[in-house]
Short mmCIF file of C-alpha atoms and ligand atoms in Angstrom, two decimals:
data_model
loop_
_atom_site.label_atom_id
_atom_site.label_comp_id
_atom_site.label_asym_id
_atom_site.label_seq_id
_atom_site.Cartn_x
_atom_site.Cartn_y
_atom_site.Cartn_z
CA MET B 1 1.29 -0.72 -7.22
CA ALA B 2 4.44 -1.13 -9.17
CA LEU B 3 6.28 1.42 -7.18
CA GLN B 4 5.25 -0.01 -3.98
CA ARG B 5 6.24 -3.58 -4.66
CA TRP B 6 9.70 -2.35 -5.89
CA ARG B 7 10.08 -0.61 -2.25
CA THR B 8 8.61 -3.66 -0.49
CA LYS B 9 11.25 -5.65 -2.41
CA GLU B 10 13.99 -3.53 -1.38
CA PHE B 11 12.90 -3.43 2.29
CA LEU B 12 12.79 -6.93 2.41
CA SER B 13 16.30 -7.84 0.74
CA ASP B 14 17.43 -5.72 3.67
CA THR B 15 15.61 -7.60 6.09
CA ARG B 16 17.31 -11.11 5.25
CA LYS B 17 20.16 -9.74 7.24
CA ASN B 18 17.78 -10.53 10.31
CA ASN B 19 17.47 -14.47 9.28
CA MET B 20 14.12 -13.25 7.63
CA GLU B 21 13.20 -14.22 4.03
CA THR B 22 10.96 -12.97 1.97
CA ILE B 23 9.78 -14.78 -1.76
CA LEU B 24 7.62 -13.10 -4.01
CA LYS B 25 5.11 -15.45 -5.55
CA THR B 26 3.13 -14.07 -8.57
CA ASN B 27 2.09 -17.71 -9.82
CA ILE B 28 -0.24 -18.78 -7.06
CA THR B 29 -3.87 -18.15 -8.52
CA ILE B 30 -7.25 -17.72 -6.93
CA GLU B 31 -8.09 -21.17 -7.78
CA ASP B 32 -5.10 -22.50 -5.97
CA VAL B 33 -5.71 -20.62 -2.94
CA CYS B 34 -9.22 -21.28 -2.71
CA GLU B 35 -8.60 -25.05 -2.80
CA GLY B 36 -10.16 -27.13 -0.01
CA PHE B 37 -11.54 -23.45 1.21
CA VAL B 38 -13.36 -23.88 4.52
CA TYR B 39 -15.76 -20.89 6.25
CA ASN B 40 -16.97 -21.65 9.85
CA GLU B 41 -20.13 -19.76 9.86
CA LEU B 42 -20.43 -20.13 13.53
CA GLU B 43 -16.78 -18.37 14.15
CA GLU B 44 -17.32 -16.57 11.25
CA LYS B 45 -13.75 -17.45 10.02
CA GLY B 46 -12.26 -18.59 6.70
CA LEU B 47 -10.11 -21.26 7.97
CA PHE B 48 -8.18 -22.90 5.13
CA GLY B 49 -6.94 -22.69 1.63
CA LEU B 50 -4.22 -24.18 -0.76
CA ASP B 51 -5.34 -27.57 -0.12
CA GLY B 52 -5.23 -27.64 3.36
CA LYS B 53 -1.59 -26.28 3.49
CA LEU B 54 -2.89 -22.50 4.26
CA THR B 55 -4.23 -21.46 7.89
CA ILE B 56 -6.47 -18.38 6.69
CA GLN B 57 -6.82 -17.29 9.98
CA PRO B 58 -4.37 -17.23 12.56
CA GLU B 59 -5.35 -16.85 16.44
CA TYR B 60 -4.01 -13.78 16.53
CA GLN B 61 -6.00 -12.05 13.75
CA ARG B 62 -9.38 -10.98 14.02
CA ASN B 63 -12.51 -12.27 12.52
CA TYR B 64 -14.02 -11.97 9.08
CA ILE B 65 -15.64 -8.59 8.82
CA TYR B 66 -15.87 -7.77 5.17
CA ALA B 67 -18.92 -9.93 4.85
CA PHE B 68 -20.89 -7.23 7.65
CA ILE B 69 -19.11 -3.90 6.29
CA ASP B 70 -21.48 -2.06 4.64
CA ASP B 71 -23.50 -4.92 4.08
CA GLY B 72 -20.96 -6.69 2.40
CA LYS B 73 -20.24 -4.36 0.00
CA LYS B 74 -16.54 -4.80 0.63
CA GLU B 75 -16.39 -8.50 -0.31
CA ILE B 76 -18.48 -7.41 -3.27
CA ALA B 77 -16.29 -5.18 -4.63
CA VAL B 78 -13.17 -7.77 -3.94
CA ILE B 79 -14.97 -9.90 -6.75
CA ASP B 80 -16.20 -6.93 -9.02
CA SER B 81 -12.18 -5.87 -8.93
CA ILE B 82 -11.18 -9.55 -10.08
CA LEU B 83 -13.54 -9.59 -12.81
CA LYS B 84 -12.58 -6.17 -14.00
CA GLY B 85 -8.66 -7.32 -13.96
CA TYR B 86 -7.74 -4.75 -11.23
CA PRO B 87 -5.45 -5.57 -8.70
CA ILE B 88 -6.67 -6.86 -5.27
CA GLY B 89 -3.42 -5.60 -3.44
CA LEU B 90 -0.37 -7.46 -1.96
CA ILE B 91 -0.92 -10.69 0.13
CA TYR B 92 1.80 -11.90 2.81
CA PHE B 93 1.85 -15.54 4.15
CA ASN B 94 3.88 -16.40 6.99
CA LYS B 95 5.90 -19.85 5.79
CA ILE B 96 6.02 -22.01 8.72
CA SER B 97 7.15 -25.19 6.80
CA GLU B 98 7.06 -26.40 3.73
CA ASN B 99 3.74 -27.30 3.80
CA GLU B 100 2.46 -24.99 6.27
CA PHE B 101 1.41 -20.92 5.78
CA GLU B 102 -0.34 -18.78 7.81
CA VAL B 103 -2.06 -15.18 6.11
CA LEU B 104 -0.34 -12.47 7.62
CA ASP B 105 -1.98 -9.82 5.56
CA GLY B 106 -4.98 -10.54 3.07
CA GLN B 107 -7.22 -13.10 5.44
CA GLN B 108 -10.43 -10.75 4.50
CA ARG B 109 -9.61 -10.42 0.82
CA ILE B 110 -8.93 -14.99 0.92
CA THR B 111 -11.76 -14.97 2.58
CA SER B 112 -14.09 -13.19 0.39
CA LEU B 113 -12.57 -14.89 -2.67
CA GLY B 114 -13.14 -18.23 -0.86
CA ARG B 115 -16.91 -17.69 0.04
CA PHE B 116 -17.66 -16.42 -3.08
CA ILE B 117 -16.35 -19.56 -5.09
CA THR B 118 -18.19 -21.48 -2.63
CA ASP B 119 -21.62 -19.42 -3.30
CA LYS B 120 -22.12 -17.87 0.00
CA PHE B 121 -22.82 -14.32 -1.54
CA ALA B 122 -23.73 -13.13 -5.07
CA VAL B 123 -22.80 -10.46 -7.18
CA LYS B 124 -24.38 -8.23 -9.84
CA ASP B 125 -24.01 -9.03 -13.55
CA GLU B 126 -24.13 -6.62 -16.07
CA ASN B 127 -27.75 -6.82 -16.29
CA GLY B 128 -28.04 -5.99 -12.48
CA MET B 129 -28.72 -9.86 -11.98
CA GLU B 130 -27.43 -11.49 -8.75
CA GLN B 131 -25.33 -14.16 -9.47
CA TYR B 132 -23.46 -16.74 -7.97
CA PHE B 133 -20.25 -18.04 -8.82
CA THR B 134 -21.73 -21.92 -9.58
CA SER B 135 -24.52 -19.86 -12.03
CA MET B 136 -21.53 -18.15 -14.13
CA THR B 137 -20.65 -19.23 -17.59
CA GLU B 138 -17.28 -21.24 -17.73
CA GLU B 139 -15.80 -18.00 -19.13
CA LYS B 140 -16.09 -15.90 -16.21
CA GLN B 141 -15.57 -18.84 -13.50
CA ASN B 142 -12.31 -19.17 -15.01
CA LYS B 143 -11.63 -15.84 -15.30
CA ILE B 144 -12.07 -15.36 -11.34
CA LEU B 145 -10.20 -18.70 -10.80
CA LYS B 146 -6.86 -18.34 -13.26
CA THR B 147 -6.28 -14.85 -11.48
CA PRO B 148 -2.73 -15.07 -10.10
CA LEU B 149 -2.30 -12.93 -6.86
CA THR B 150 0.60 -11.11 -5.45
CA ILE B 151 1.78 -13.07 -2.43
CA TYR B 152 5.05 -12.35 -0.22
CA GLU B 153 6.01 -15.90 1.34
CA CYS B 154 7.58 -14.52 4.54
CA GLU B 155 10.18 -17.07 6.45
CA GLY B 156 11.88 -16.86 9.41
CA GLU B 157 11.39 -16.52 13.31
CA GLU B 158 7.94 -16.28 14.42
CA GLY B 159 8.67 -13.31 16.70
CA GLU B 160 10.40 -11.58 13.87
CA VAL B 161 7.97 -12.14 11.30
CA LYS B 162 5.13 -10.93 13.78
CA GLU B 163 7.41 -7.82 14.70
CA TRP B 164 7.91 -7.02 10.78
CA PHE B 165 4.44 -7.52 9.90
CA LYS B 166 3.80 -5.36 12.93
CA THR B 167 5.45 -2.56 11.69
CA ILE B 168 4.34 -3.19 8.01
CA ASN B 169 0.89 -2.89 9.36
CA ILE B 170 0.40 -0.71 12.22
CA ALA B 171 -3.17 -1.77 13.94
CA GLY B 172 -4.54 -2.09 10.55
CA VAL B 173 -3.69 1.20 9.14
CA PRO B 174 -1.61 1.25 5.85
CA LEU B 175 2.00 2.48 6.01
CA ASN B 176 1.90 6.00 4.01
CA GLU B 177 4.79 6.55 1.98
CA GLN B 178 7.31 8.21 4.20
CA GLU B 179 6.32 5.75 6.64
CA LEU B 180 7.40 2.81 4.31
CA LEU B 181 10.80 4.53 3.02
CA ASN B 182 11.38 5.22 6.89
CA ALA B 183 10.99 0.85 7.22
CA ILE B 184 13.12 0.52 4.27
CA TYR B 185 16.24 2.56 5.24
CA SER B 186 15.88 2.05 8.66
CA GLY B 187 19.28 2.80 10.17
CA PRO B 188 21.16 5.84 12.09
CA PHE B 189 19.95 8.40 10.00
CA VAL B 190 15.78 7.83 9.97
CA THR B 191 16.34 7.34 13.96
CA ARG B 192 17.94 10.89 14.17
CA CYS B 193 15.56 12.59 11.72
CA LYS B 194 12.60 11.08 13.51
CA GLU B 195 13.89 12.68 16.57
CA GLU B 196 14.01 16.21 15.29
CA PHE B 197 11.01 16.07 12.81
CA SER B 198 8.33 13.00 14.08
CA ASN B 199 8.78 14.05 17.67
CA SER B 200 5.20 15.82 19.16
CA GLN B 201 7.68 17.21 22.26
CA ASN B 202 9.96 19.07 19.48
CA ALA B 203 8.86 22.75 20.60
CA ASN B 204 9.26 24.02 16.85
CA VAL B 205 6.50 21.87 15.71
CA LYS B 206 3.94 24.72 16.51
CA LYS B 207 5.38 26.90 14.03
CA TRP B 208 6.19 24.38 11.62
CA SER B 209 2.78 23.65 11.55
CA ALA B 210 2.03 27.04 10.41
CA TYR B 211 3.40 25.96 6.78
CA ILE B 212 3.02 22.36 6.57
CA ARG B 213 0.11 20.52 6.55
CA GLY B 214 -0.19 16.45 8.15
CA GLU B 215 0.58 15.07 11.43
CA VAL B 216 3.82 14.84 12.91
CA GLY B 217 3.51 11.43 13.95
CA ARG B 218 2.84 10.33 10.50
CA GLN B 219 5.64 11.86 9.46
CA ALA B 220 4.06 14.70 7.57
CA PHE B 221 7.07 17.03 8.52
CA LEU B 222 9.73 14.78 7.85
CA GLU B 223 8.35 13.99 4.68
CA LYS B 224 8.39 17.77 3.63
CA ALA B 225 12.50 18.26 5.00
CA LEU B 226 13.51 15.51 3.07
CA GLU B 227 11.31 16.59 -0.16
CA TRP B 228 12.61 20.23 0.24
CA VAL B 229 16.77 19.53 0.72
CA SER B 230 16.19 16.76 -1.54
CA LYS B 231 14.29 18.56 -4.50
CA GLY B 232 12.12 15.94 -4.63
CA ASN B 233 14.15 12.72 -4.60
CA ILE B 234 13.57 11.48 -1.31
CA ASP B 235 14.27 7.87 -2.01
CA ASN B 236 17.50 8.68 -3.30
CA TYR B 237 18.40 11.45 -0.65
CA MET B 238 17.78 8.85 2.22
CA SER B 239 19.11 5.70 0.26
CA SER B 240 22.60 7.40 -0.07
CA HIS B 241 22.57 9.07 3.62
CA ARG B 242 20.96 6.05 5.32
CA TYR B 243 23.92 5.39 7.43
CA ASP B 244 25.02 8.93 8.16
CA GLU B 245 25.32 9.16 12.01
CA ASN B 246 24.23 13.36 11.63
CA ILE B 247 21.30 15.05 9.49
CA ASP B 248 22.58 18.32 9.81
CA GLU B 249 22.51 19.14 5.96
CA LEU B 250 18.74 18.26 6.53
CA LYS B 251 17.95 20.46 8.88
CA ASN B 252 20.11 23.54 8.04
CA TYR B 253 18.09 23.20 4.65
CA PHE B 254 14.58 22.85 6.39
CA ASN B 255 15.38 25.58 8.74
CA SER B 256 16.32 27.83 6.17
CA VAL B 257 13.28 27.58 4.23
CA ILE B 258 11.15 27.84 7.34
CA ASP B 259 13.03 30.81 8.85
CA TRP B 260 13.12 32.37 4.75
CA VAL B 261 9.26 31.76 4.90
CA SER B 262 8.47 33.63 8.31
CA SER B 263 11.09 36.73 7.68
CA VAL B 264 9.55 37.63 4.45
CA PHE B 265 5.78 36.87 5.41
CA SER B 266 5.14 38.05 8.96
CA ASP B 267 1.62 37.16 8.89
CA VAL B 268 0.29 33.76 9.28
CA GLU B 269 -2.12 33.17 7.57
CA ASP B 270 -4.32 29.94 7.32
CA GLU B 271 -3.47 29.35 3.26
CA MET B 272 0.06 29.39 3.84
CA ARG B 273 -0.21 25.81 5.29
CA GLY B 274 0.77 23.07 2.80
CA LEU B 275 2.21 25.51 0.05
CA GLU B 276 5.31 24.55 -1.78
CA TRP B 277 7.57 26.19 0.26
CA GLY B 278 10.65 24.26 -0.84
CA ARG B 279 10.08 25.07 -4.41
CA LEU B 280 9.25 28.78 -3.55
CA TYR B 281 12.29 29.00 -1.55
CA GLU B 282 14.81 27.95 -4.33
CA GLU B 283 13.05 30.28 -6.52
CA TYR B 284 13.14 33.38 -4.51
CA HIS B 285 15.01 33.41 -1.52
CA ASP B 286 17.64 35.57 -3.36
CA LYS B 287 15.75 38.30 -4.00
CA SER B 288 15.08 40.89 -1.21
CA TYR B 289 11.59 41.76 -0.04
CA ASN B 290 10.39 44.35 2.56
CA PRO B 291 8.25 42.30 5.21
CA ASP B 292 6.52 45.83 5.72
CA LYS B 293 5.74 46.05 2.34
CA VAL B 294 4.81 42.47 2.35
CA SER B 295 2.50 42.33 4.66
CA LYS B 296 0.42 45.46 3.87
CA GLU B 297 0.32 43.78 -0.02
CA VAL B 298 -1.13 40.20 1.90
CA GLN B 299 -3.70 42.42 3.91
CA LYS B 300 -4.95 44.40 0.81
CA LEU B 301 -5.06 40.80 -1.37
CA TYR B 302 -7.13 39.17 1.75
CA ALA B 303 -9.41 41.94 1.80
CA ASP B 304 -10.23 41.73 -2.07
CA PRO B 305 -13.46 39.86 -2.61
CA ARG B 306 -12.54 39.22 -6.29
CA ILE B 307 -9.49 37.08 -5.52
CA GLU B 308 -10.98 33.45 -5.67
CA SER B 309 -7.22 31.49 -4.99
CA ARG B 310 -5.76 32.95 -1.40
CA LYS B 311 -3.08 30.47 -1.41
CA GLY B 312 -1.92 32.05 -4.52
CA ILE B 313 -1.10 35.30 -2.90
CA PHE B 314 1.83 34.26 -1.48
CA GLU B 315 3.75 32.97 -4.76
CA TYR B 316 1.89 36.05 -6.69
CA ILE B 317 3.92 38.87 -4.00
CA LEU B 318 6.98 36.76 -4.54
CA GLY B 319 7.11 36.95 -8.20
CA GLY B 320 6.78 40.81 -8.14
CA SER B 321 2.88 40.86 -8.65
CA ALA B 322 3.35 40.09 -12.38
CA ASP B 323 1.26 36.26 -12.83
CA THR B 324 -2.81 37.37 -12.04
CA ARG B 325 -3.33 33.75 -12.44
CA LEU B 326 -2.30 32.35 -9.29
CA LEU B 327 -5.15 34.60 -7.83
CA ASN B 328 -7.50 32.89 -9.99
CA ILE B 329 -9.49 36.62 -10.34
CA ARG B 330 -13.02 36.45 -10.80
CA VAL B 331 -14.27 36.39 -13.68
CA PHE B 332 -16.64 38.85 -15.75
CA ASP B 333 -19.90 36.42 -15.91
CA ASP B 334 -21.73 35.79 -19.18
CA ALA B 335 -24.44 38.48 -18.93
CA THR B 336 -21.74 40.96 -18.73
CA LYS B 337 -20.05 39.62 -21.85
CA LYS B 338 -22.74 38.67 -24.21
CA SER B 339 -23.92 42.27 -23.63
CA ILE B 340 -20.59 44.09 -24.21
CA TYR B 341 -20.25 41.57 -27.24
CA LYS B 342 -23.16 42.77 -28.55
CA LYS B 343 -22.72 46.61 -28.09
CA GLN B 344 -18.96 46.43 -29.59
CA THR B 345 -20.86 44.46 -32.68
CA GLU B 346 -23.45 46.54 -33.17
CA ASN B 347 -21.22 49.69 -33.37
CA ALA B 348 -18.56 47.85 -35.46
CA LYS B 349 -20.54 46.77 -37.99
CA THR B 350 -21.87 50.87 -38.23
CA GLU B 351 -18.24 51.77 -38.61
CA ASP B 352 -17.27 49.12 -40.96
CA GLU B 353 -14.70 48.00 -38.48
CA SER B 354 -13.58 44.85 -36.46
CA ASN B 355 -15.55 44.13 -33.45
CA CYS B 356 -12.07 43.17 -31.72
CA PRO B 357 -10.95 46.94 -30.87
CA HIS B 358 -7.46 45.57 -31.47
CA CYS B 359 -8.03 44.29 -34.32
CA ALA B 360 -9.64 47.37 -35.88
CA ILE B 361 -7.07 49.73 -35.39
CA GLY B 362 -4.34 47.11 -36.68
CA HIS B 363 -3.09 46.91 -40.32
CA GLU B 364 -4.06 43.35 -40.81
CA ALA B 365 -6.34 40.84 -42.78
CA ASN B 366 -8.73 40.96 -39.86
CA LYS B 367 -8.95 44.71 -39.38
CA ARG B 368 -12.69 44.43 -40.61
CA LYS B 369 -13.28 40.57 -39.24
CA ILE B 370 -16.36 40.58 -37.32
CA TRP B 371 -15.65 37.50 -34.57
CA ASN B 372 -18.39 35.19 -33.18
CA PHE B 373 -19.14 35.39 -29.13
CA SER B 374 -16.92 32.13 -29.07
CA ASP B 375 -14.21 33.70 -30.35
CA MET B 376 -13.58 36.33 -28.02
CA GLU B 377 -12.67 36.51 -24.55
CA ALA B 378 -13.18 39.31 -21.85
CA ASP B 379 -10.66 41.90 -20.84
CA HIS B 380 -10.16 44.52 -18.01
CA VAL B 381 -9.98 47.63 -19.96
CA SER B 382 -8.07 49.23 -16.96
CA ALA B 383 -5.86 46.46 -15.94
CA TRP B 384 -6.94 44.54 -12.65
CA ALA B 385 -3.79 44.42 -11.07
CA LYS B 386 -3.44 48.00 -11.29
CA GLY B 387 -7.35 48.48 -9.55
CA GLY B 388 -9.58 47.76 -12.47
CA PRO B 389 -12.47 46.31 -11.10
CA THR B 390 -14.38 43.15 -12.46
CA SER B 391 -17.45 44.92 -13.83
CA ILE B 392 -19.43 45.96 -17.09
CA GLY B 393 -18.10 49.43 -17.18
CA ASN B 394 -14.41 47.85 -17.08
CA CYS B 395 -15.05 44.95 -19.44
CA GLN B 396 -14.23 44.86 -23.33
CA MET B 397 -14.24 42.23 -25.54
CA LEU B 398 -11.05 40.83 -27.53
CA CYS B 399 -10.29 38.52 -30.11
CA LYS B 400 -8.53 35.14 -28.29
CA THR B 401 -5.25 36.53 -30.26
CA HIS B 402 -5.25 39.81 -28.77
CA ASN B 403 -6.29 38.84 -25.15
CA ARG B 404 -3.61 36.46 -24.78
CA ALA B 405 -0.96 39.03 -26.72
CA LYS B 406 -1.94 41.33 -23.97
CA GLY B 407 -1.33 38.65 -21.16
CA ASN B 408 -3.03 38.19 -18.03
CA ARG B 409 -2.61 41.67 -16.55
ZN1 ZN N 501 -8.43 40.90 -32.20
#
């Protein structure tokens, strides 16, 4: 929330160049906004608020729908949020004159508040009892009334304000992070970026889709390209390149990552989509790989039913097949562990040694220690990576210290 507010502010300060001004108001309460609230049942519209100064539903906006969505659960949710002290999001007013405002964004929420305060619907209290506003305790009523809203007042030419509103609110679908950043840092750089990365006609999109998840039109590819080149500092990167006319650095880096992945891994598997290729490129692109060997390894691991996490296969191979944690290898089940524990413990008692075979051959204080089941972990006697199966014949129980010392091999 705080982040978004800050970004919106950044964006807004920039819009001043276009004669549009925006002021953040945080002192307007629900009571203020709902003063003189009028709801028109016939037209299903919240009409006015703010003591007559606010037009809640300008002509170009849709009718009040919260009351009809999920049996009104949405308008109840607005009240529940307020009662719990959760934010209900940014509200935008268009300032027409000193005493005239229109709701640009937030009419559904404001209408919910107004309808509740005028007893048009009830919410359930802690005991599940229906409660109308006027039947609430004064304390609860005040909690609602005195809650301040976060409101941006936008002032400018009508067309300008509406145009701007259209960009922040495409057909009611909220902007995602990257779309918002594109709006904030609009300029030649973003324009060039979009030509390259947000263009579904670009023949490369199909290739990129093998590695990147998301919709090209909603900036998923641009976001990745920026994330990779900036090592995660998209904001800074866009800010410092905002007025650049060329995007060569971005393009080159992006292509290097994609070319690298596709040359190391000749197979294209579903699980490759959405991996952190930027990070993997940084970590491993200096190493050399034999694509044929890599391919065989990929196929072998894909065929292995013990591997729970196929998307870990690629990093596992890049890292020299050392870190099996990436694969989330199927573990020994409880019955196997208990049966091995029982066997080892009985044996250990007869031999007067520890039931952890590693402790038993050591010289430490634990040489004769009988560990509890809960203090031990299952281990592959013959290492998983060397083909050892996850079956009872290859299971031994070790104390936690020894199992972890042995590593996850
Ligand atoms: Zn031990």
